[in-house]
Amino acid sequence: MNQEIKKVLVLGSGALKIGQAGEFDYSGSQALKALREEGIKSVLVNPNIATIQTSDGIADTVYFLPVNTYFVEKIIEKERPDGILLAFGGQTALNCGTELYTQGILEKYGVKVLGTSVEAIMYTEDRDLFVKKLDEIGMKTPISQAVETMEDAKKAAEEIGFPVMIRSAYALGGLGSGICTNPEEFTALAEQAFSFSKQILVEESLKGWKEIEFEVIRDKNDHCFTVANMENVDPLGIHTGESIVVAPTCSLDQTELDLLIDISKRTIRHLGIVGECNIQYAFNSETDDYRIIEVNARLSRSSALASKATGYPLAFVAAKLALGYGLDEIGEMGTPNSAYVAPQLDYMICKIPRWDLTKFVGVSREIGSSMKSVGEIMSIGKSFEEILQKGLRMIGQGMHGFVGNRDITCEDLDYELSHPSDLRIFAL
């Protein structure tokens, strides 16, 4: 462990909103627990009083202030921390951390970024840098162009050909993203995306491909492995926070799984990530073709799901790795070196989102590449049928399960199946 680190600043996730909720509270709480165990003083910035991490006894000092550069600089000036953790507060904390770095604030006060470097974070967040970096090792990413003006965006869409996918850089919960089938849809969505981000990515649409996720962990000694693999029941085009997710994957054979595991390890090593990351793939089983959709160099909602599904404390271990430990030096619950071994599952888990769209006046029930769900549940069982039935009963909307729900009727079944909504699973 780095003995020079005596006080650490932890950036929380900020206010509760769609796309940013309890999963980041969980990650931050685990990181603070790891710091306390090492005798390191912790300073937390989080304006949300309704969280576990802001409770008494979790952090040594708590500032109920917005997570932005203005307030965080004032806190750094007062507290003089030795290091800062960026990966435990979701996209809000990551964006704030990169701004602090690029503005020279961290260097000015001698604050060290612990864990994954800001350069590596920017490789994953800036879509243009991301594609170029993965091209260096021959990894497949969607055919795309990063643009910063409306004129360049329209030109990119014409060159790639419709349908195209729009993604915003440095965006939360898929904000400003979507699939466009014609120039009119493209213009409307691109204008919306530019209101959220100064850079957008125009890329080929892979709608209908399988969406697979891997949680990967790596230490300073280059030991890395996949903690969990997950499959979205909904195909690509539906945000992972909107999709029913199953772990482990159900439809990939061992050869396909080994291919994606190898790609995951090569990717995290090339990007230089130390700690935990989430890698999302588009996969076509008919051709064994793949695309790396994105890499999150931080704890995500999928990380919280993987931790609870496998029992492997990803956030806790990632915090220890950021302090300079190797995986072989970290034990949990009295078991030495337990973090060095990948967990094995003899059961299945299912995550089902919960929507409350009836509470939002005028909101479309259709789901897509931006998040609308306000919560989620996790069910555990021995088979896919069991976990799906348990999950549908648990979402708190009075469902009996997959069938037998008299209150739900579909007037146009074909439309429900082709236009995904919060009720599509029942249309099936």
PDB file of N, CA and C in Angstrom, residues 174-259:
ATOM      1  N   GLY A 174     -27.178   7.222 -20.772  1.00  0.00           N
ATOM      2  CA  GLY A 174     -27.550   7.211 -22.183  1.00  0.00           C
ATOM      3  C   GLY A 174     -28.232   8.489 -22.640  1.00  0.00           C
ATOM      4  N   LEU A 175     -28.046   9.584 -21.893  1.00  0.00           N
ATOM      5  CA  LEU A 175     -28.707  10.847 -22.195  1.00  0.00           C
ATOM      6  C   LEU A 175     -28.325  11.318 -23.596  1.00  0.00           C
ATOM      7  N   GLY A 176     -29.322  11.674 -24.406  1.00  0.00           N
ATOM      8  CA  GLY A 176     -29.066  12.194 -25.744  1.00  0.00           C
ATOM      9  C   GLY A 176     -28.712  11.148 -26.772  1.00  0.00           C
ATOM     10  N   SER A 177     -28.909   9.869 -26.464  1.00  0.00           N
ATOM     11  CA  SER A 177     -28.580   8.813 -27.419  1.00  0.00           C
ATOM     12  C   SER A 177     -29.846   8.222 -28.016  1.00  0.00           C
ATOM     13  N   GLY A 178     -29.686   7.561 -29.161  1.00  0.00           N
ATOM     14  CA  GLY A 178     -30.843   6.938 -29.800  1.00  0.00           C
ATOM     15  C   GLY A 178     -30.509   6.485 -31.205  1.00  0.00           C
ATOM     16  N   ILE A 179     -31.436   5.742 -31.812  1.00  0.00           N
ATOM     17  CA  ILE A 179     -31.269   5.232 -33.170  1.00  0.00           C
ATOM     18  C   ILE A 179     -32.146   6.042 -34.116  1.00  0.00           C
ATOM     19  N   CYS A 180     -31.571   6.463 -35.240  1.00  0.00           N
ATOM     20  CA  CYS A 180     -32.291   7.284 -36.222  1.00  0.00           C
ATOM     21  C   CYS A 180     -32.370   6.528 -37.546  1.00  0.00           C
ATOM     22  N   THR A 181     -33.552   6.505 -38.129  1.00  0.00           N
ATOM     23  CA  THR A 181     -33.753   5.772 -39.389  1.00  0.00           C
ATOM     24  C   THR A 181     -33.826   6.693 -40.601  1.00  0.00           C
ATOM     25  N   ASN A 182     -33.908   8.013 -40.370  1.00  0.00           N
ATOM     26  CA  ASN A 182     -33.990   8.955 -41.490  1.00  0.00           C
ATOM     27  C   ASN A 182     -33.403  10.306 -41.067  1.00  0.00           C
ATOM     28  N   PRO A 183     -33.129  11.198 -42.040  1.00  0.00           N
ATOM     29  CA  PRO A 183     -32.496  12.488 -41.724  1.00  0.00           C
ATOM     30  C   PRO A 183     -33.300  13.362 -40.761  1.00  0.00           C
ATOM     31  N   GLU A 184     -34.639  13.302 -40.835  1.00  0.00           N
ATOM     32  CA  GLU A 184     -35.466  14.133 -39.952  1.00  0.00           C
ATOM     33  C   GLU A 184     -35.281  13.722 -38.488  1.00  0.00           C
ATOM     34  N   GLU A 185     -35.345  12.401 -38.236  1.00  0.00           N
ATOM     35  CA  GLU A 185     -35.129  11.894 -36.874  1.00  0.00           C
ATOM     36  C   GLU A 185     -33.723  12.244 -36.399  1.00  0.00           C
ATOM     37  N   PHE A 186     -32.762  12.135 -37.329  1.00  0.00           N
ATOM     38  CA  PHE A 186     -31.366  12.395 -36.973  1.00  0.00           C
ATOM     39  C   PHE A 186     -31.169  13.843 -36.528  1.00  0.00           C
ATOM     40  N   THR A 187     -31.717  14.781 -37.288  1.00  0.00           N
ATOM     41  CA  THR A 187     -31.558  16.200 -36.964  1.00  0.00           C
ATOM     42  C   THR A 187     -32.125  16.521 -35.581  1.00  0.00           C
ATOM     43  N   ALA A 188     -33.318  15.995 -35.314  1.00  0.00           N
ATOM     44  CA  ALA A 188     -33.969  16.262 -34.024  1.00  0.00           C
ATOM     45  C   ALA A 188     -33.161  15.694 -32.863  1.00  0.00           C
ATOM     46  N   LEU A 189     -32.682  14.444 -33.004  1.00  0.00           N
ATOM     47  CA  LEU A 189     -31.951  13.807 -31.907  1.00  0.00           C
ATOM     48  C   LEU A 189     -30.557  14.404 -31.745  1.00  0.00           C
ATOM     49  N   ALA A 190     -29.904  14.750 -32.860  1.00  0.00           N
ATOM     50  CA  ALA A 190     -28.563  15.340 -32.779  1.00  0.00           C
ATOM     51  C   ALA A 190     -28.602  16.688 -32.060  1.00  0.00           C
ATOM     52  N   GLU A 191     -29.619  17.496 -32.353  1.00  0.00           N
ATOM     53  CA  GLU A 191     -29.762  18.782 -31.658  1.00  0.00           C
ATOM     54  C   GLU A 191     -29.953  18.573 -30.158  1.00  0.00           C
ATOM     55  N   GLN A 192     -30.739  17.554 -29.826  1.00  0.00           N
ATOM     56  CA  GLN A 192     -30.958  17.222 -28.409  1.00  0.00           C
ATOM     57  C   GLN A 192     -29.658  16.758 -27.759  1.00  0.00           C
ATOM     58  N   ALA A 193     -28.889  15.911 -28.468  1.00  0.00           N
ATOM     59  CA  ALA A 193     -27.634  15.372 -27.929  1.00  0.00           C
ATOM     60  C   ALA A 193     -26.612  16.480 -27.691  1.00  0.00           C
ATOM     61  N   PHE A 194     -26.542  17.455 -28.617  1.00  0.00           N
ATOM     62  CA  PHE A 194     -25.598  18.565 -28.456  1.00  0.00           C
ATOM     63  C   PHE A 194     -25.958  19.461 -27.269  1.00  0.00           C
ATOM     64  N   SER A 195     -27.201  19.420 -26.842  1.00  0.00           N
ATOM     65  CA  SER A 195     -27.583  20.206 -25.662  1.00  0.00           C
ATOM     66  C   SER A 195     -27.050  19.580 -24.375  1.00  0.00           C
ATOM     67  N   PHE A 196     -26.700  18.270 -24.432  1.00  0.00           N
ATOM     68  CA  PHE A 196     -26.157  17.579 -23.263  1.00  0.00           C
ATOM     69  C   PHE A 196     -24.636  17.500 -23.287  1.00  0.00           C
ATOM     70  N   SER A 197     -24.046  17.522 -24.484  1.00  0.00           N
ATOM     71  CA  SER A 197     -22.608  17.292 -24.609  1.00  0.00           C
ATOM     72  C   SER A 197     -22.057  18.078 -25.791  1.00  0.00           C
ATOM     73  N   LYS A 198     -20.805  18.503 -25.675  1.00  0.00           N
ATOM     74  CA  LYS A 198     -20.188  19.247 -26.776  1.00  0.00           C
ATOM     75  C   LYS A 198     -19.723  18.319 -27.895  1.00  0.00           C
ATOM     76  N   GLN A 199     -19.634  17.028 -27.595  1.00  0.00           N
ATOM     77  CA  GLN A 199     -19.210  16.053 -28.608  1.00  0.00           C
ATOM     78  C   GLN A 199     -20.208  14.906 -28.673  1.00  0.00           C
ATOM     79  N   ILE A 200     -20.599  14.515 -29.888  1.00  0.00           N
ATOM     80  CA  ILE A 200     -21.447  13.331 -30.048  1.00  0.00           C
ATOM     81  C   ILE A 200     -20.772  12.363 -31.010  1.00  0.00           C
ATOM     82  N   LEU A 201     -21.178  11.117 -30.935  1.00  0.00           N
ATOM     83  CA  LEU A 201     -20.641  10.074 -31.797  1.00  0.00           C
ATOM     84  C   LEU A 201     -21.755   9.570 -32.699  1.00  0.00           C
ATOM     85  N   VAL A 202     -21.508   9.600 -33.996  1.00  0.00           N
ATOM     86  CA  VAL A 202     -22.441   9.045 -34.979  1.00  0.00           C
ATOM     87  C   VAL A 202     -21.861   7.706 -35.417  1.00  0.00           C
ATOM     88  N   GLU A 203     -22.598   6.625 -35.184  1.00  0.00           N
ATOM     89  CA  GLU A 203     -22.044   5.298 -35.473  1.00  0.00           C
ATOM     90  C   GLU A 203     -23.068   4.392 -36.142  1.00  0.00           C
ATOM     91  N   GLU A 204     -22.557   3.317 -36.736  1.00  0.00           N
ATOM     92  CA  GLU A 204     -23.438   2.352 -37.393  1.00  0.00           C
ATOM     93  C   GLU A 204     -24.397   1.748 -36.372  1.00  0.00           C
ATOM     94  N   SER A 205     -25.600   1.469 -36.803  1.00  0.00           N
ATOM     95  CA  SER A 205     -26.583   0.860 -35.908  1.00  0.00           C
ATOM     96  C   SER A 205     -26.393  -0.651 -35.890  1.00  0.00           C
ATOM     97  N   LEU A 206     -26.303  -1.201 -34.687  1.00  0.00           N
ATOM     98  CA  LEU A 206     -26.190  -2.653 -34.506  1.00  0.00           C
ATOM     99  C   LEU A 206     -27.445  -3.185 -33.827  1.00  0.00           C
ATOM    100  N   LYS A 207     -28.543  -2.499 -34.044  1.00  0.00           N
ATOM    101  CA  LYS A 207     -29.806  -2.863 -33.405  1.00  0.00           C
ATOM    102  C   LYS A 207     -30.166  -4.308 -33.728  1.00  0.00           C
ATOM    103  N   GLY A 208     -30.497  -5.067 -32.680  1.00  0.00           N
ATOM    104  CA  GLY A 208     -30.853  -6.473 -32.864  1.00  0.00           C
ATOM    105  C   GLY A 208     -29.738  -7.427 -32.466  1.00  0.00           C
ATOM    106  N   TRP A 209     -28.470  -6.943 -32.394  1.00  0.00           N
ATOM    107  CA  TRP A 209     -27.377  -7.794 -31.929  1.00  0.00           C
ATOM    108  C   TRP A 209     -27.542  -8.025 -30.427  1.00  0.00           C
ATOM    109  N   LYS A 210     -26.981  -9.127 -29.943  1.00  0.00           N
ATOM    110  CA  LYS A 210     -27.008  -9.406 -28.503  1.00  0.00           C
ATOM    111  C   LYS A 210     -26.151  -8.378 -27.766  1.00  0.00           C
ATOM    112  N   GLU A 211     -26.583  -8.019 -26.564  1.00  0.00           N
ATOM    113  CA  GLU A 211     -25.784  -7.118 -25.726  1.00  0.00           C
ATOM    114  C   GLU A 211     -25.246  -7.903 -24.537  1.00  0.00           C
ATOM    115  N   ILE A 212     -23.922  -8.006 -24.472  1.00  0.00           N
ATOM    116  CA  ILE A 212     -23.231  -8.782 -23.441  1.00  0.00           C
ATOM    117  C   ILE A 212     -22.361  -7.840 -22.617  1.00  0.00           C
ATOM    118  N   GLU A 213     -22.319  -8.058 -21.309  1.00  0.00           N
ATOM    119  CA  GLU A 213     -21.499  -7.226 -20.422  1.00  0.00           C
ATOM    120  C   GLU A 213     -20.531  -8.087 -19.613  1.00  0.00           C
ATOM    121  N   PHE A 214     -19.339  -7.543 -19.387  1.00  0.00           N
ATOM    122  CA  PHE A 214     -18.346  -8.189 -18.529  1.00  0.00           C
ATOM    123  C   PHE A 214     -17.877  -7.201 -17.466  1.00  0.00           C
ATOM    124  N   GLU A 215     -17.754  -7.697 -16.244  1.00  0.00           N
ATOM    125  CA  GLU A 215     -17.122  -6.924 -15.173  1.00  0.00           C
ATOM    126  C   GLU A 215     -15.708  -7.474 -15.011  1.00  0.00           C
ATOM    127  N   VAL A 216     -14.722  -6.611 -15.227  1.00  0.00           N
ATOM    128  CA  VAL A 216     -13.321  -7.035 -15.227  1.00  0.00           C
ATOM    129  C   VAL A 216     -12.564  -6.266 -14.157  1.00  0.00           C
ATOM    130  N   ILE A 217     -11.646  -6.944 -13.484  1.00  0.00           N
ATOM    131  CA  ILE A 217     -10.843  -6.291 -12.443  1.00  0.00           C
ATOM    132  C   ILE A 217      -9.363  -6.548 -12.710  1.00  0.00           C
ATOM    133  N   ARG A 218      -8.513  -5.538 -12.435  1.00  0.00           N
ATOM    134  CA  ARG A 218      -7.072  -5.644 -12.714  1.00  0.00           C
ATOM    135  C   ARG A 218      -6.300  -4.895 -11.645  1.00  0.00           C
ATOM    136  N   ASP A 219      -5.152  -5.451 -11.236  1.00  0.00           N
ATOM    137  CA  ASP A 219      -4.322  -4.778 -10.233  1.00  0.00           C
ATOM    138  C   ASP A 219      -3.049  -4.216 -10.858  1.00  0.00           C
ATOM    139  N   LYS A 220      -2.218  -3.577 -10.032  1.00  0.00           N
ATOM    140  CA  LYS A 220      -0.994  -2.925 -10.507  1.00  0.00           C
ATOM    141  C   LYS A 220       0.018  -3.925 -11.057  1.00  0.00           C
ATOM    142  N   ASN A 221      -0.116  -5.209 -10.647  1.00  0.00           N
ATOM    143  CA  ASN A 221       0.808  -6.252 -11.102  1.00  0.00           C
ATOM    144  C   ASN A 221       0.336  -6.921 -12.387  1.00  0.00           C
ATOM    145  N   ASP A 222      -0.712  -6.375 -13.003  1.00  0.00           N
ATOM    146  CA  ASP A 222      -1.277  -6.852 -14.266  1.00  0.00           C
ATOM    147  C   ASP A 222      -2.020  -8.178 -14.145  1.00  0.00           C
ATOM    148  N   HIS A 223      -2.375  -8.565 -12.921  1.00  0.00           N
ATOM    149  CA  HIS A 223      -3.241  -9.742 -12.785  1.00  0.00           C
ATOM    150  C   HIS A 223      -4.676  -9.280 -12.989  1.00  0.00           C
ATOM    151  N   CYS A 224      -5.391  -9.925 -13.914  1.00  0.00           N
ATOM    152  CA  CYS A 224      -6.778  -9.519 -14.136  1.00  0.00           C
ATOM    153  C   CYS A 224      -7.639 -10.720 -14.488  1.00  0.00           C
ATOM    154  N   PHE A 225      -8.917 -10.607 -14.199  1.00  0.00           N
ATOM    155  CA  PHE A 225      -9.883 -11.655 -14.548  1.00  0.00           C
ATOM    156  C   PHE A 225     -11.281 -11.051 -14.606  1.00  0.00           C
ATOM    157  N   THR A 226     -12.192 -11.809 -15.190  1.00  0.00           N
ATOM    158  CA  THR A 226     -13.586 -11.353 -15.255  1.00  0.00           C
ATOM    159  C   THR A 226     -14.323 -11.860 -14.019  1.00  0.00           C
ATOM    160  N   VAL A 227     -14.988 -10.956 -13.340  1.00  0.00           N
ATOM    161  CA  VAL A 227     -15.735 -11.300 -12.128  1.00  0.00           C
ATOM    162  C   VAL A 227     -17.107 -11.854 -12.486  1.00  0.00           C
ATOM    163  N   ALA A 228     -17.719 -11.291 -13.527  1.00  0.00           N
ATOM    164  CA  ALA A 228     -19.062 -11.733 -13.919  1.00  0.00           C
ATOM    165  C   ALA A 228     -19.280 -11.450 -15.395  1.00  0.00           C
ATOM    166  N   ASN A 229     -20.094 -12.291 -16.028  1.00  0.00           N
ATOM    167  CA  ASN A 229     -20.559 -12.013 -17.386  1.00  0.00           C
ATOM    168  C   ASN A 229     -22.075 -12.005 -17.370  1.00  0.00           C
ATOM    169  N   MET A 230     -22.658 -11.056 -18.081  1.00  0.00           N
ATOM    170  CA  MET A 230     -24.107 -10.849 -18.044  1.00  0.00           C
ATOM    171  C   MET A 230     -24.646 -10.666 -19.452  1.00  0.00           C
ATOM    172  N   GLU A 231     -25.879 -11.084 -19.641  1.00  0.00           N
ATOM    173  CA  GLU A 231     -26.523 -10.958 -20.949  1.00  0.00           C
ATOM    174  C   GLU A 231     -27.834 -10.195 -20.807  1.00  0.00           C
ATOM    175  N   ASN A 232     -28.012  -9.210 -21.676  1.00  0.00           N
ATOM    176  CA  ASN A 232     -29.265  -8.460 -21.707  1.00  0.00           C
ATOM    177  C   ASN A 232     -30.310  -9.254 -22.480  1.00  0.00           C
ATOM    178  N   VAL A 233     -31.478  -9.462 -21.886  1.00  0.00           N
ATOM    179  CA  VAL A 233     -32.558 -10.157 -22.584  1.00  0.00           C
ATOM    180  C   VAL A 233     -32.988  -9.339 -23.801  1.00  0.00           C
ATOM    181  N   ASP A 234     -33.053  -8.014 -23.642  1.00  0.00           N
ATOM    182  CA  ASP A 234     -33.346  -7.140 -24.777  1.00  0.00           C
ATOM    183  C   ASP A 234     -32.095  -6.994 -25.632  1.00  0.00           C
ATOM    184  N   PRO A 235     -32.249  -6.933 -26.959  1.00  0.00           N
ATOM    185  CA  PRO A 235     -31.081  -6.781 -27.834  1.00  0.00           C
ATOM    186  C   PRO A 235     -30.519  -5.372 -27.768  1.00  0.00           C
ATOM    187  N   LEU A 236     -29.435  -5.145 -28.501  1.00  0.00           N
ATOM    188  CA  LEU A 236     -28.813  -3.824 -28.548  1.00  0.00           C
ATOM    189  C   LEU A 236     -29.821  -2.793 -29.058  1.00  0.00           C
ATOM    190  N   GLY A 237     -29.755  -1.611 -28.507  1.00  0.00           N
ATOM    191  CA  GLY A 237     -30.722  -0.570 -28.843  1.00  0.00           C
ATOM    192  C   GLY A 237     -31.534  -0.175 -27.630  1.00  0.00           C
ATOM    193  N   ILE A 238     -31.553  -1.061 -26.619  1.00  0.00           N
ATOM    194  CA  ILE A 238     -32.201  -0.773 -25.339  1.00  0.00           C
ATOM    195  C   ILE A 238     -31.103  -0.541 -24.306  1.00  0.00           C
ATOM    196  N   HIS A 239     -31.158   0.576 -23.599  1.00  0.00           N
ATOM    197  CA  HIS A 239     -30.156   0.892 -22.574  1.00  0.00           C
ATOM    198  C   HIS A 239     -30.085  -0.246 -21.562  1.00  0.00           C
ATOM    199  N   THR A 240     -28.864  -0.560 -21.118  1.00  0.00           N
ATOM    200  CA  THR A 240     -28.703  -1.680 -20.183  1.00  0.00           C
ATOM    201  C   THR A 240     -29.458  -1.454 -18.872  1.00  0.00           C
ATOM    202  N   GLY A 241     -29.676  -0.191 -18.503  1.00  0.00           N
ATOM    203  CA  GLY A 241     -30.467   0.112 -17.316  1.00  0.00           C
ATOM    204  C   GLY A 241     -31.958  -0.077 -17.529  1.00  0.00           C
ATOM    205  N   GLU A 242     -32.369  -0.228 -18.787  1.00  0.00           N
ATOM    206  CA  GLU A 242     -33.775  -0.444 -19.144  1.00  0.00           C
ATOM    207  C   GLU A 242     -34.066  -1.911 -19.450  1.00  0.00           C
ATOM    208  N   SER A 243     -33.023  -2.709 -19.550  1.00  0.00           N
ATOM    209  CA  SER A 243     -33.164  -4.083 -20.019  1.00  0.00           C
ATOM    210  C   SER A 243     -33.206  -5.087 -18.872  1.00  0.00           C
ATOM    211  N   ILE A 244     -33.912  -6.185 -19.102  1.00  0.00           N
ATOM    212  CA  ILE A 244     -33.822  -7.331 -18.195  1.00  0.00           C
ATOM    213  C   ILE A 244     -32.462  -7.983 -18.432  1.00  0.00           C
ATOM    214  N   VAL A 245     -31.711  -8.217 -17.361  1.00  0.00           N
ATOM    215  CA  VAL A 245     -30.346  -8.745 -17.469  1.00  0.00           C
ATOM    216  C   VAL A 245     -30.243 -10.059 -16.707  1.00  0.00           C
ATOM    217  N   VAL A 246     -29.543 -11.028 -17.316  1.00  0.00           N
ATOM    218  CA  VAL A 246     -29.367 -12.346 -16.715  1.00  0.00           C
ATOM    219  C   VAL A 246     -27.876 -12.635 -16.557  1.00  0.00           C
ATOM    220  N   ALA A 247     -27.486 -13.219 -15.440  1.00  0.00           N
ATOM    221  CA  ALA A 247     -26.102 -13.650 -15.226  1.00  0.00           C
ATOM    222  C   ALA A 247     -26.114 -15.063 -14.644  1.00  0.00           C
ATOM    223  N   PRO A 248     -25.219 -15.934 -15.106  1.00  0.00           N
ATOM    224  CA  PRO A 248     -24.310 -15.725 -16.239  1.00  0.00           C
ATOM    225  C   PRO A 248     -25.050 -15.762 -17.572  1.00  0.00           C
ATOM    226  N   THR A 249     -24.316 -15.523 -18.664  1.00  0.00           N
ATOM    227  CA  THR A 249     -24.934 -15.501 -19.989  1.00  0.00           C
ATOM    228  C   THR A 249     -25.588 -16.849 -20.296  1.00  0.00           C
ATOM    229  N   CYS A 250     -26.677 -16.798 -21.056  1.00  0.00           N
ATOM    230  CA  CYS A 250     -27.443 -18.018 -21.348  1.00  0.00           C
ATOM    231  C   CYS A 250     -27.237 -18.539 -22.768  1.00  0.00           C
ATOM    232  N   SER A 251     -27.022 -17.629 -23.728  1.00  0.00           N
ATOM    233  CA  SER A 251     -27.062 -18.045 -25.134  1.00  0.00           C
ATOM    234  C   SER A 251     -25.694 -18.154 -25.799  1.00  0.00           C
ATOM    235  N   LEU A 252     -24.606 -17.917 -25.057  1.00  0.00           N
ATOM    236  CA  LEU A 252     -23.265 -18.042 -25.631  1.00  0.00           C
ATOM    237  C   LEU A 252     -22.677 -19.401 -25.301  1.00  0.00           C
ATOM    238  N   ASP A 253     -22.021 -20.033 -26.293  1.00  0.00           N
ATOM    239  CA  ASP A 253     -21.319 -21.280 -25.990  1.00  0.00           C
ATOM    240  C   ASP A 253     -19.941 -20.942 -25.421  1.00  0.00           C
ATOM    241  N   GLN A 254     -19.194 -21.960 -25.001  1.00  0.00           N
ATOM    242  CA  GLN A 254     -17.925 -21.721 -24.309  1.00  0.00           C
ATOM    243  C   GLN A 254     -16.895 -21.048 -25.210  1.00  0.00           C
ATOM    244  N   THR A 255     -16.901 -21.385 -26.505  1.00  0.00           N
ATOM    245  CA  THR A 255     -15.959 -20.770 -27.442  1.00  0.00           C
ATOM    246  C   THR A 255     -16.211 -19.268 -27.555  1.00  0.00           C
ATOM    247  N   GLU A 256     -17.491 -18.893 -27.679  1.00  0.00           N
ATOM    248  CA  GLU A 256     -17.850 -17.473 -27.772  1.00  0.00           C
ATOM    249  C   GLU A 256     -17.504 -16.739 -26.480  1.00  0.00           C
ATOM    250  N   LEU A 257     -17.754 -17.398 -25.349  1.00  0.00           N
ATOM    251  CA  LEU A 257     -17.462 -16.803 -24.046  1.00  0.00           C
ATOM    252  C   LEU A 257     -15.961 -16.580 -23.876  1.00  0.00           C
ATOM    253  N   ASP A 258     -15.163 -17.586 -24.251  1.00  0.00           N
ATOM    254  CA  ASP A 258     -13.703 -17.477 -24.143  1.00  0.00           C
ATOM    255  C   ASP A 258     -13.167 -16.344 -25.015  1.00  0.00           C
ATOM    256  N   LEU A 259     -13.762 -16.173 -26.209  1.00  0.00           N
ATOM    257  CA  LEU A 259     -13.346 -15.094 -27.110  1.00  0.00           C
ATOM    258  C   LEU A 259     -13.541 -13.735 -26.445  1.00  0.00           C
TER     259      LEU A 259
END
